[in-house]
mmCIF file of C-alpha atoms in Angstrom:
data_model
loop_
_atom_site.group_PDB
_atom_site.id
_atom_site.type_symbol
_atom_site.label_atom_id
_atom_site.label_comp_id
_atom_site.label_asym_id
_atom_site.label_seq_id
_atom_site.Cartn_x
_atom_site.Cartn_y
_atom_site.Cartn_z
ATOM 1 C CA MET A 1 -40.307 14.730 -28.949
ATOM 2 C CA LEU A 2 -43.123 12.413 -30.084
ATOM 3 C CA LYS A 3 -41.268 11.645 -33.326
ATOM 4 C CA CYS A 4 -38.155 10.649 -31.389
ATOM 5 C CA ARG A 5 -40.140 8.221 -29.166
ATOM 6 C CA MET A 6 -41.801 6.633 -32.193
ATOM 7 C CA ASN A 7 -38.415 6.093 -33.903
ATOM 8 C CA SER A 8 -37.096 4.501 -30.707
ATOM 9 C CA ARG A 9 -40.051 2.089 -30.526
ATOM 10 C CA ILE A 10 -39.693 1.156 -34.208
ATOM 11 C CA GLY A 11 -35.982 0.408 -33.633
ATOM 12 C CA ILE A 12 -36.728 -1.847 -30.675
ATOM 13 C CA LEU A 13 -39.430 -3.763 -32.572
ATOM 14 C CA THR A 14 -37.123 -4.202 -35.558
ATOM 15 C CA PHE A 15 -34.363 -5.591 -33.326
ATOM 16 C CA LEU A 16 -36.745 -8.050 -31.659
ATOM 17 C CA GLY A 17 -38.010 -9.228 -35.046
ATOM 18 C CA ILE A 18 -34.483 -9.916 -36.295
ATOM 19 C CA ALA A 19 -33.632 -11.788 -33.083
ATOM 20 C CA ILE A 20 -36.732 -14.021 -33.379
ATOM 21 C CA VAL A 21 -36.017 -14.817 -37.021
ATOM 22 C CA GLY A 22 -32.411 -15.603 -36.165
ATOM 23 C CA CYS A 23 -33.446 -18.035 -33.410
ATOM 24 C CA ASN A 24 -35.957 -19.777 -35.645
ATOM 25 C CA GLY A 25 -33.384 -20.046 -38.413
ATOM 26 C CA SER A 26 -30.875 -21.588 -36.001
ATOM 27 C CA GLU A 27 -33.393 -24.199 -34.823
ATOM 28 C CA SER A 28 -34.227 -25.065 -38.443
ATOM 29 C CA SER A 29 -30.588 -25.567 -39.359
ATOM 30 C CA VAL A 30 -30.043 -27.877 -36.378
ATOM 31 C CA SER A 31 -33.018 -30.045 -37.277
ATOM 32 C CA THR A 32 -31.883 -30.480 -40.877
ATOM 33 C CA THR A 33 -28.295 -31.456 -40.084
ATOM 34 C CA ALA A 34 -28.969 -34.833 -38.474
ATOM 35 C CA ALA A 35 -26.075 -37.305 -38.732
ATOM 36 C CA ALA A 36 -26.113 -39.417 -41.894
ATOM 37 C CA PRO A 37 -26.530 -43.178 -41.349
ATOM 38 C CA PRO A 38 -23.300 -45.216 -41.563
ATOM 39 C CA LYS A 39 -22.425 -46.531 -45.002
ATOM 40 C CA LYS A 40 -23.507 -50.136 -45.558
ATOM 41 C CA SER A 41 -20.710 -52.649 -46.060
ATOM 42 C CA PRO A 42 -20.673 -54.353 -49.495
ATOM 43 C CA GLY A 43 -20.968 -58.040 -50.226
ATOM 44 C CA TYR A 44 -17.878 -59.913 -51.417
ATOM 45 C CA THR A 45 -17.011 -62.668 -53.879
ATOM 46 C CA ARG A 46 -14.078 -64.714 -55.139
ATOM 47 C CA LEU A 47 -13.240 -67.427 -57.639
ATOM 48 C CA VAL A 48 -11.868 -70.873 -56.849
ATOM 49 C CA ASN A 49 -10.410 -72.173 -60.119
ATOM 50 C CA LEU A 50 -10.395 -75.983 -60.439
ATOM 51 C CA THR A 51 -9.810 -76.049 -64.206
ATOM 52 C CA ASN A 52 -6.442 -76.475 -65.940
ATOM 53 C CA LEU A 53 -6.608 -72.938 -67.384
ATOM 54 C CA PRO A 54 -6.163 -69.513 -65.765
ATOM 55 C CA ALA A 55 -9.489 -67.745 -65.268
ATOM 56 C CA GLU A 56 -10.590 -64.126 -64.876
ATOM 57 C CA ILE A 57 -13.520 -62.801 -62.872
ATOM 58 C CA TYR A 58 -15.461 -59.627 -63.711
ATOM 59 C CA SER A 59 -18.212 -57.547 -62.156
ATOM 60 C CA LYS A 60 -19.892 -55.854 -65.122
ATOM 61 C CA GLN A 61 -16.894 -54.568 -67.123
ATOM 62 C CA ARG A 62 -14.568 -54.430 -64.115
ATOM 63 C CA LEU A 63 -11.850 -57.017 -63.641
ATOM 64 C CA ILE A 64 -11.936 -57.687 -59.902
ATOM 65 C CA SER A 65 -8.829 -59.853 -59.604
ATOM 66 C CA PRO A 66 -5.758 -60.728 -61.632
ATOM 67 C CA ALA A 67 -6.104 -64.087 -63.408
ATOM 68 C CA ILE A 68 -6.594 -66.964 -60.969
ATOM 69 C CA GLN A 69 -4.289 -69.860 -61.810
ATOM 70 C CA PRO A 70 -5.391 -73.546 -61.821
ATOM 71 C CA ASN A 71 -6.087 -74.985 -58.367
ATOM 72 C CA GLN A 72 -5.949 -71.580 -56.704
ATOM 73 C CA ALA A 73 -8.400 -69.095 -55.182
ATOM 74 C CA CYS A 74 -8.367 -65.317 -54.986
ATOM 75 C CA GLU A 75 -9.318 -63.389 -51.863
ATOM 76 C CA LEU A 76 -12.868 -62.287 -51.164
ATOM 77 C CA LEU A 77 -13.141 -58.870 -52.824
ATOM 78 C CA PRO A 78 -15.881 -56.199 -52.547
ATOM 79 C CA ILE A 79 -18.661 -56.107 -55.156
ATOM 80 C CA GLY A 80 -21.912 -54.678 -53.750
ATOM 81 C CA THR A 81 -25.128 -55.942 -52.194
ATOM 82 C CA GLY A 82 -28.224 -57.579 -53.610
ATOM 83 C CA ALA A 83 -28.544 -59.199 -57.032
ATOM 84 C CA GLN A 84 -25.241 -59.312 -58.923
ATOM 85 C CA THR A 85 -24.111 -60.946 -62.164
ATOM 86 C CA ILE A 86 -20.491 -62.104 -62.074
ATOM 87 C CA ARG A 87 -18.703 -63.025 -65.294
ATOM 88 C CA VAL A 88 -16.107 -65.799 -65.213
ATOM 89 C CA ILE A 89 -13.844 -66.268 -68.257
ATOM 90 C CA PRO A 90 -11.588 -69.333 -68.257
ATOM 91 C CA GLY A 91 -8.570 -69.273 -70.560
ATOM 92 C CA GLY A 92 -9.832 -66.211 -72.441
ATOM 93 C CA GLY A 93 -12.649 -68.325 -73.884
ATOM 94 C CA LYS A 94 -16.409 -68.328 -73.510
ATOM 95 C CA GLU A 95 -17.684 -66.444 -70.471
ATOM 96 C CA ILE A 96 -19.805 -68.038 -67.770
ATOM 97 C CA GLN A 97 -22.367 -65.855 -65.986
ATOM 98 C CA VAL A 98 -23.035 -66.516 -62.305
ATOM 99 C CA LYS A 99 -26.032 -64.943 -60.542
ATOM 100 C CA LEU A 100 -25.425 -64.010 -56.905
ATOM 101 C CA ASN A 101 -27.441 -62.359 -54.155
ATOM 102 C CA LEU A 102 -24.796 -60.790 -51.945
ATOM 103 C CA ALA A 103 -25.416 -59.947 -48.301
ATOM 104 C CA SER A 104 -23.698 -57.024 -46.594
ATOM 105 C CA ASP A 105 -20.267 -57.947 -45.157
ATOM 106 C CA LYS A 106 -20.635 -61.595 -46.251
ATOM 107 C CA GLY A 107 -18.820 -63.473 -48.985
ATOM 108 C CA ALA A 108 -19.810 -65.823 -51.805
ATOM 109 C CA SER A 109 -17.268 -68.248 -53.240
ATOM 110 C CA ILE A 110 -17.699 -69.237 -56.890
ATOM 111 C CA ILE A 111 -16.122 -72.637 -57.565
ATOM 112 C CA LEU A 112 -15.273 -73.193 -61.228
ATOM 113 C CA MET A 113 -15.328 -76.971 -61.656
ATOM 114 C CA PRO A 114 -13.104 -78.930 -64.096
ATOM 115 C CA ASP A 115 -16.095 -79.406 -66.450
ATOM 116 C CA MET A 116 -16.672 -75.597 -66.531
ATOM 117 C CA THR A 117 -19.796 -75.755 -64.351
ATOM 118 C CA THR A 118 -19.980 -73.621 -61.222
ATOM 119 C CA LYS A 119 -20.947 -74.068 -57.590
ATOM 120 C CA VAL A 120 -21.595 -71.216 -55.156
ATOM 121 C CA ILE A 121 -20.830 -71.202 -51.426
ATOM 122 C CA GLU A 122 -22.800 -68.376 -49.797
ATOM 123 C CA ASN A 123 -22.565 -66.389 -46.553
ATOM 124 C CA GLU A 124 -18.839 -66.826 -45.989
ATOM 125 C CA GLU A 125 -17.705 -65.147 -42.752
ATOM 126 C CA ARG A 126 -14.949 -62.562 -43.155
ATOM 127 C CA TYR A 127 -13.537 -62.428 -39.626
ATOM 128 C CA ALA A 128 -12.473 -65.012 -37.070
ATOM 129 C CA SER A 129 -14.334 -65.666 -33.826
ATOM 130 C CA THR A 130 -13.019 -67.130 -30.579
ATOM 131 C CA SER A 131 -14.279 -70.581 -31.603
ATOM 132 C CA SER A 132 -13.507 -70.728 -35.347
ATOM 133 C CA ASN A 133 -11.442 -69.128 -38.082
ATOM 134 C CA THR A 134 -11.738 -71.545 -41.023
ATOM 135 C CA HIS A 135 -14.655 -72.881 -43.072
ATOM 136 C CA ILE A 136 -13.873 -76.348 -44.448
ATOM 137 C CA VAL A 137 -15.524 -76.796 -47.856
ATOM 138 C CA PRO A 138 -15.259 -80.311 -49.370
ATOM 139 C CA VAL A 139 -15.410 -80.374 -53.182
ATOM 140 C CA GLU A 140 -15.667 -83.667 -55.064
ATOM 141 C CA ALA A 141 -14.076 -83.194 -58.486
ATOM 142 C CA GLY A 142 -13.599 -86.715 -59.819
ATOM 143 C CA GLY A 143 -11.567 -88.135 -56.944
ATOM 144 C CA THR A 144 -12.193 -89.783 -53.583
ATOM 145 C CA MET A 145 -12.691 -87.417 -50.668
ATOM 146 C CA PRO A 146 -10.635 -88.368 -47.583
ATOM 147 C CA ALA A 147 -12.689 -88.810 -44.420
ATOM 148 C CA THR A 148 -10.200 -86.709 -42.447
ATOM 149 C CA PHE A 149 -6.938 -84.862 -43.026
ATOM 150 C CA LYS A 150 -4.074 -83.806 -40.788
ATOM 151 C CA VAL A 151 -2.727 -80.289 -40.335
ATOM 152 C CA GLU A 152 0.603 -79.531 -38.694
ATOM 153 C CA GLY A 153 0.978 -76.226 -36.874
ATOM 154 C CA GLY A 154 2.688 -76.365 -33.517
ATOM 155 C CA GLU A 155 0.885 -79.669 -33.082
ATOM 156 C CA THR A 156 -0.560 -82.206 -35.514
ATOM 157 C CA LYS A 157 -4.343 -82.443 -35.518
ATOM 158 C CA SER A 158 -6.941 -84.200 -37.676
ATOM 159 C CA TYR A 159 -9.983 -82.448 -39.132
ATOM 160 C CA PRO A 160 -13.065 -83.910 -40.865
ATOM 161 C CA SER A 161 -13.466 -83.410 -44.619
ATOM 162 C CA LYS A 162 -16.985 -82.052 -44.261
ATOM 163 C CA ASP A 163 -18.731 -78.692 -44.372
ATOM 164 C CA THR A 164 -17.856 -77.330 -40.944
ATOM 165 C CA MET A 165 -16.188 -74.477 -39.058
ATOM 166 C CA VAL A 166 -12.903 -75.201 -37.267
ATOM 167 C CA LEU A 167 -10.186 -73.314 -35.417
ATOM 168 C CA LEU A 168 -6.827 -73.745 -37.154
ATOM 169 C CA PRO A 169 -3.691 -72.696 -35.246
ATOM 170 C CA THR A 170 -2.318 -69.181 -35.714
ATOM 171 C CA SER A 171 0.760 -69.422 -33.475
ATOM 172 C CA ALA A 172 2.901 -71.137 -36.147
ATOM 173 C CA ASN A 173 2.869 -72.028 -39.841
ATOM 174 C CA VAL A 174 0.181 -74.546 -40.755
ATOM 175 C CA VAL A 175 1.142 -77.317 -43.169
ATOM 176 C CA PHE A 176 -1.501 -79.221 -45.162
ATOM 177 C CA PRO A 177 -1.209 -82.822 -46.461
ATOM 178 C CA ASP A 178 -0.241 -81.690 -50.001
ATOM 179 C CA GLY A 179 2.696 -79.703 -48.586
ATOM 180 C CA PHE A 180 1.107 -76.258 -48.780
ATOM 181 C CA SER A 181 2.294 -74.139 -45.852
ATOM 182 C CA THR A 182 1.221 -70.678 -44.633
ATOM 183 C CA LYS A 183 0.804 -68.500 -41.538
ATOM 184 C CA LEU A 184 -2.798 -67.616 -40.641
ATOM 185 C CA ASP A 185 -3.772 -64.140 -39.483
ATOM 186 C CA ASP A 186 -5.465 -64.422 -36.091
ATOM 187 C CA ARG A 187 -8.085 -61.725 -36.871
ATOM 188 C CA ILE A 188 -9.560 -62.801 -40.180
ATOM 189 C CA ALA A 189 -11.394 -65.882 -41.405
ATOM 190 C CA PHE A 190 -10.432 -68.325 -44.159
ATOM 191 C CA SER A 191 -12.119 -70.925 -46.337
ATOM 192 C CA LEU A 192 -10.272 -74.188 -46.904
ATOM 193 C CA PHE A 193 -11.412 -75.971 -50.061
ATOM 194 C CA VAL A 194 -10.606 -79.684 -49.829
ATOM 195 C CA VAL A 195 -10.714 -80.648 -53.505
ATOM 196 C CA ALA A 196 -10.671 -84.338 -54.379
ATOM 197 C CA LYS A 197 -9.443 -84.693 -57.983
ATOM 198 C CA LYS A 198 -8.445 -87.873 -59.809
ATOM 199 C CA ASP A 199 -4.713 -87.183 -59.480
ATOM 200 C CA LYS A 200 -4.697 -86.059 -55.827
ATOM 201 C CA THR A 201 -6.488 -84.032 -53.161
ATOM 202 C CA TYR A 202 -5.710 -80.301 -53.176
ATOM 203 C CA TYR A 203 -5.974 -78.013 -50.146
ATOM 204 C CA ILE A 204 -6.804 -74.507 -51.403
ATOM 205 C CA LEU A 205 -6.904 -71.795 -48.758
ATOM 206 C CA GLY A 206 -8.924 -68.663 -49.493
ATOM 207 C CA LYS A 207 -8.472 -65.476 -47.479
ATOM 208 C CA ASN A 208 -11.841 -64.002 -46.468
ATOM 209 C CA ALA A 209 -10.835 -60.447 -45.553
ATOM 210 C CA SER A 210 -8.301 -58.101 -47.092
ATOM 211 C CA ASP A 211 -7.315 -54.444 -47.081
ATOM 212 C CA ARG A 212 -6.539 -54.574 -50.793
ATOM 213 C CA LYS A 213 -8.967 -53.096 -53.310
ATOM 214 C CA PRO A 214 -10.046 -54.896 -56.494
ATOM 215 C CA VAL A 215 -8.458 -54.166 -59.843
ATOM 216 C CA SER A 216 -10.273 -51.308 -61.577
ATOM 217 C CA ASN A 217 -8.978 -50.789 -65.074
ATOM 218 C CA GLY A 218 -12.184 -50.510 -67.096
ATOM 219 C CA GLN A 219 -11.267 -53.524 -69.187
ATOM 220 C CA SER A 220 -13.917 -55.221 -71.224
ATOM 221 C CA ALA A 221 -14.063 -58.979 -71.189
ATOM 222 C CA SER A 222 -15.472 -59.066 -74.677
#
């Protein structure tokens, strides 16, 4: 009879021990499965090519856009954050290295000038706000910069040729003084490069946000 009672007590104590361990283990697993912080958005860059040769743009060994033709700009494309070295190769010739410090969810425009020097426009906004959707960027490249320019788009309106944010129409196609015409997305932001060259003034519109991913083919620029 005594042996039976002792076995019963041992069984109860064993059960309680397992239950306590199980509870502690459950609490431990909860505390170690905290939600991971959201992934940080990358910084973005693009090339505005003002030379008379097509140009490629690389991040390390990665080609990030098909060749950008003369007097054109590619979209802002994701690179990363912090210090970055971007390689620009005009006409398959000598590469130009551009040092950037990219901020999360912001863009940096690299302008390749006709003399193969570069200028960088930092902190480009990617999305439109209620008050602005376009960053006007004047670029003097051997010509005379107009004080203002007119854009047609439902109505004709003049804008200053200075570094400023404006709201271009999205309800209809916009037409620039050089004849370039396009429809603007009402959600995203753009950069309009007003480029004064000797022959004429070019209006180069760069898209600041895109769902497309950069080219990733492992090519080497060397």
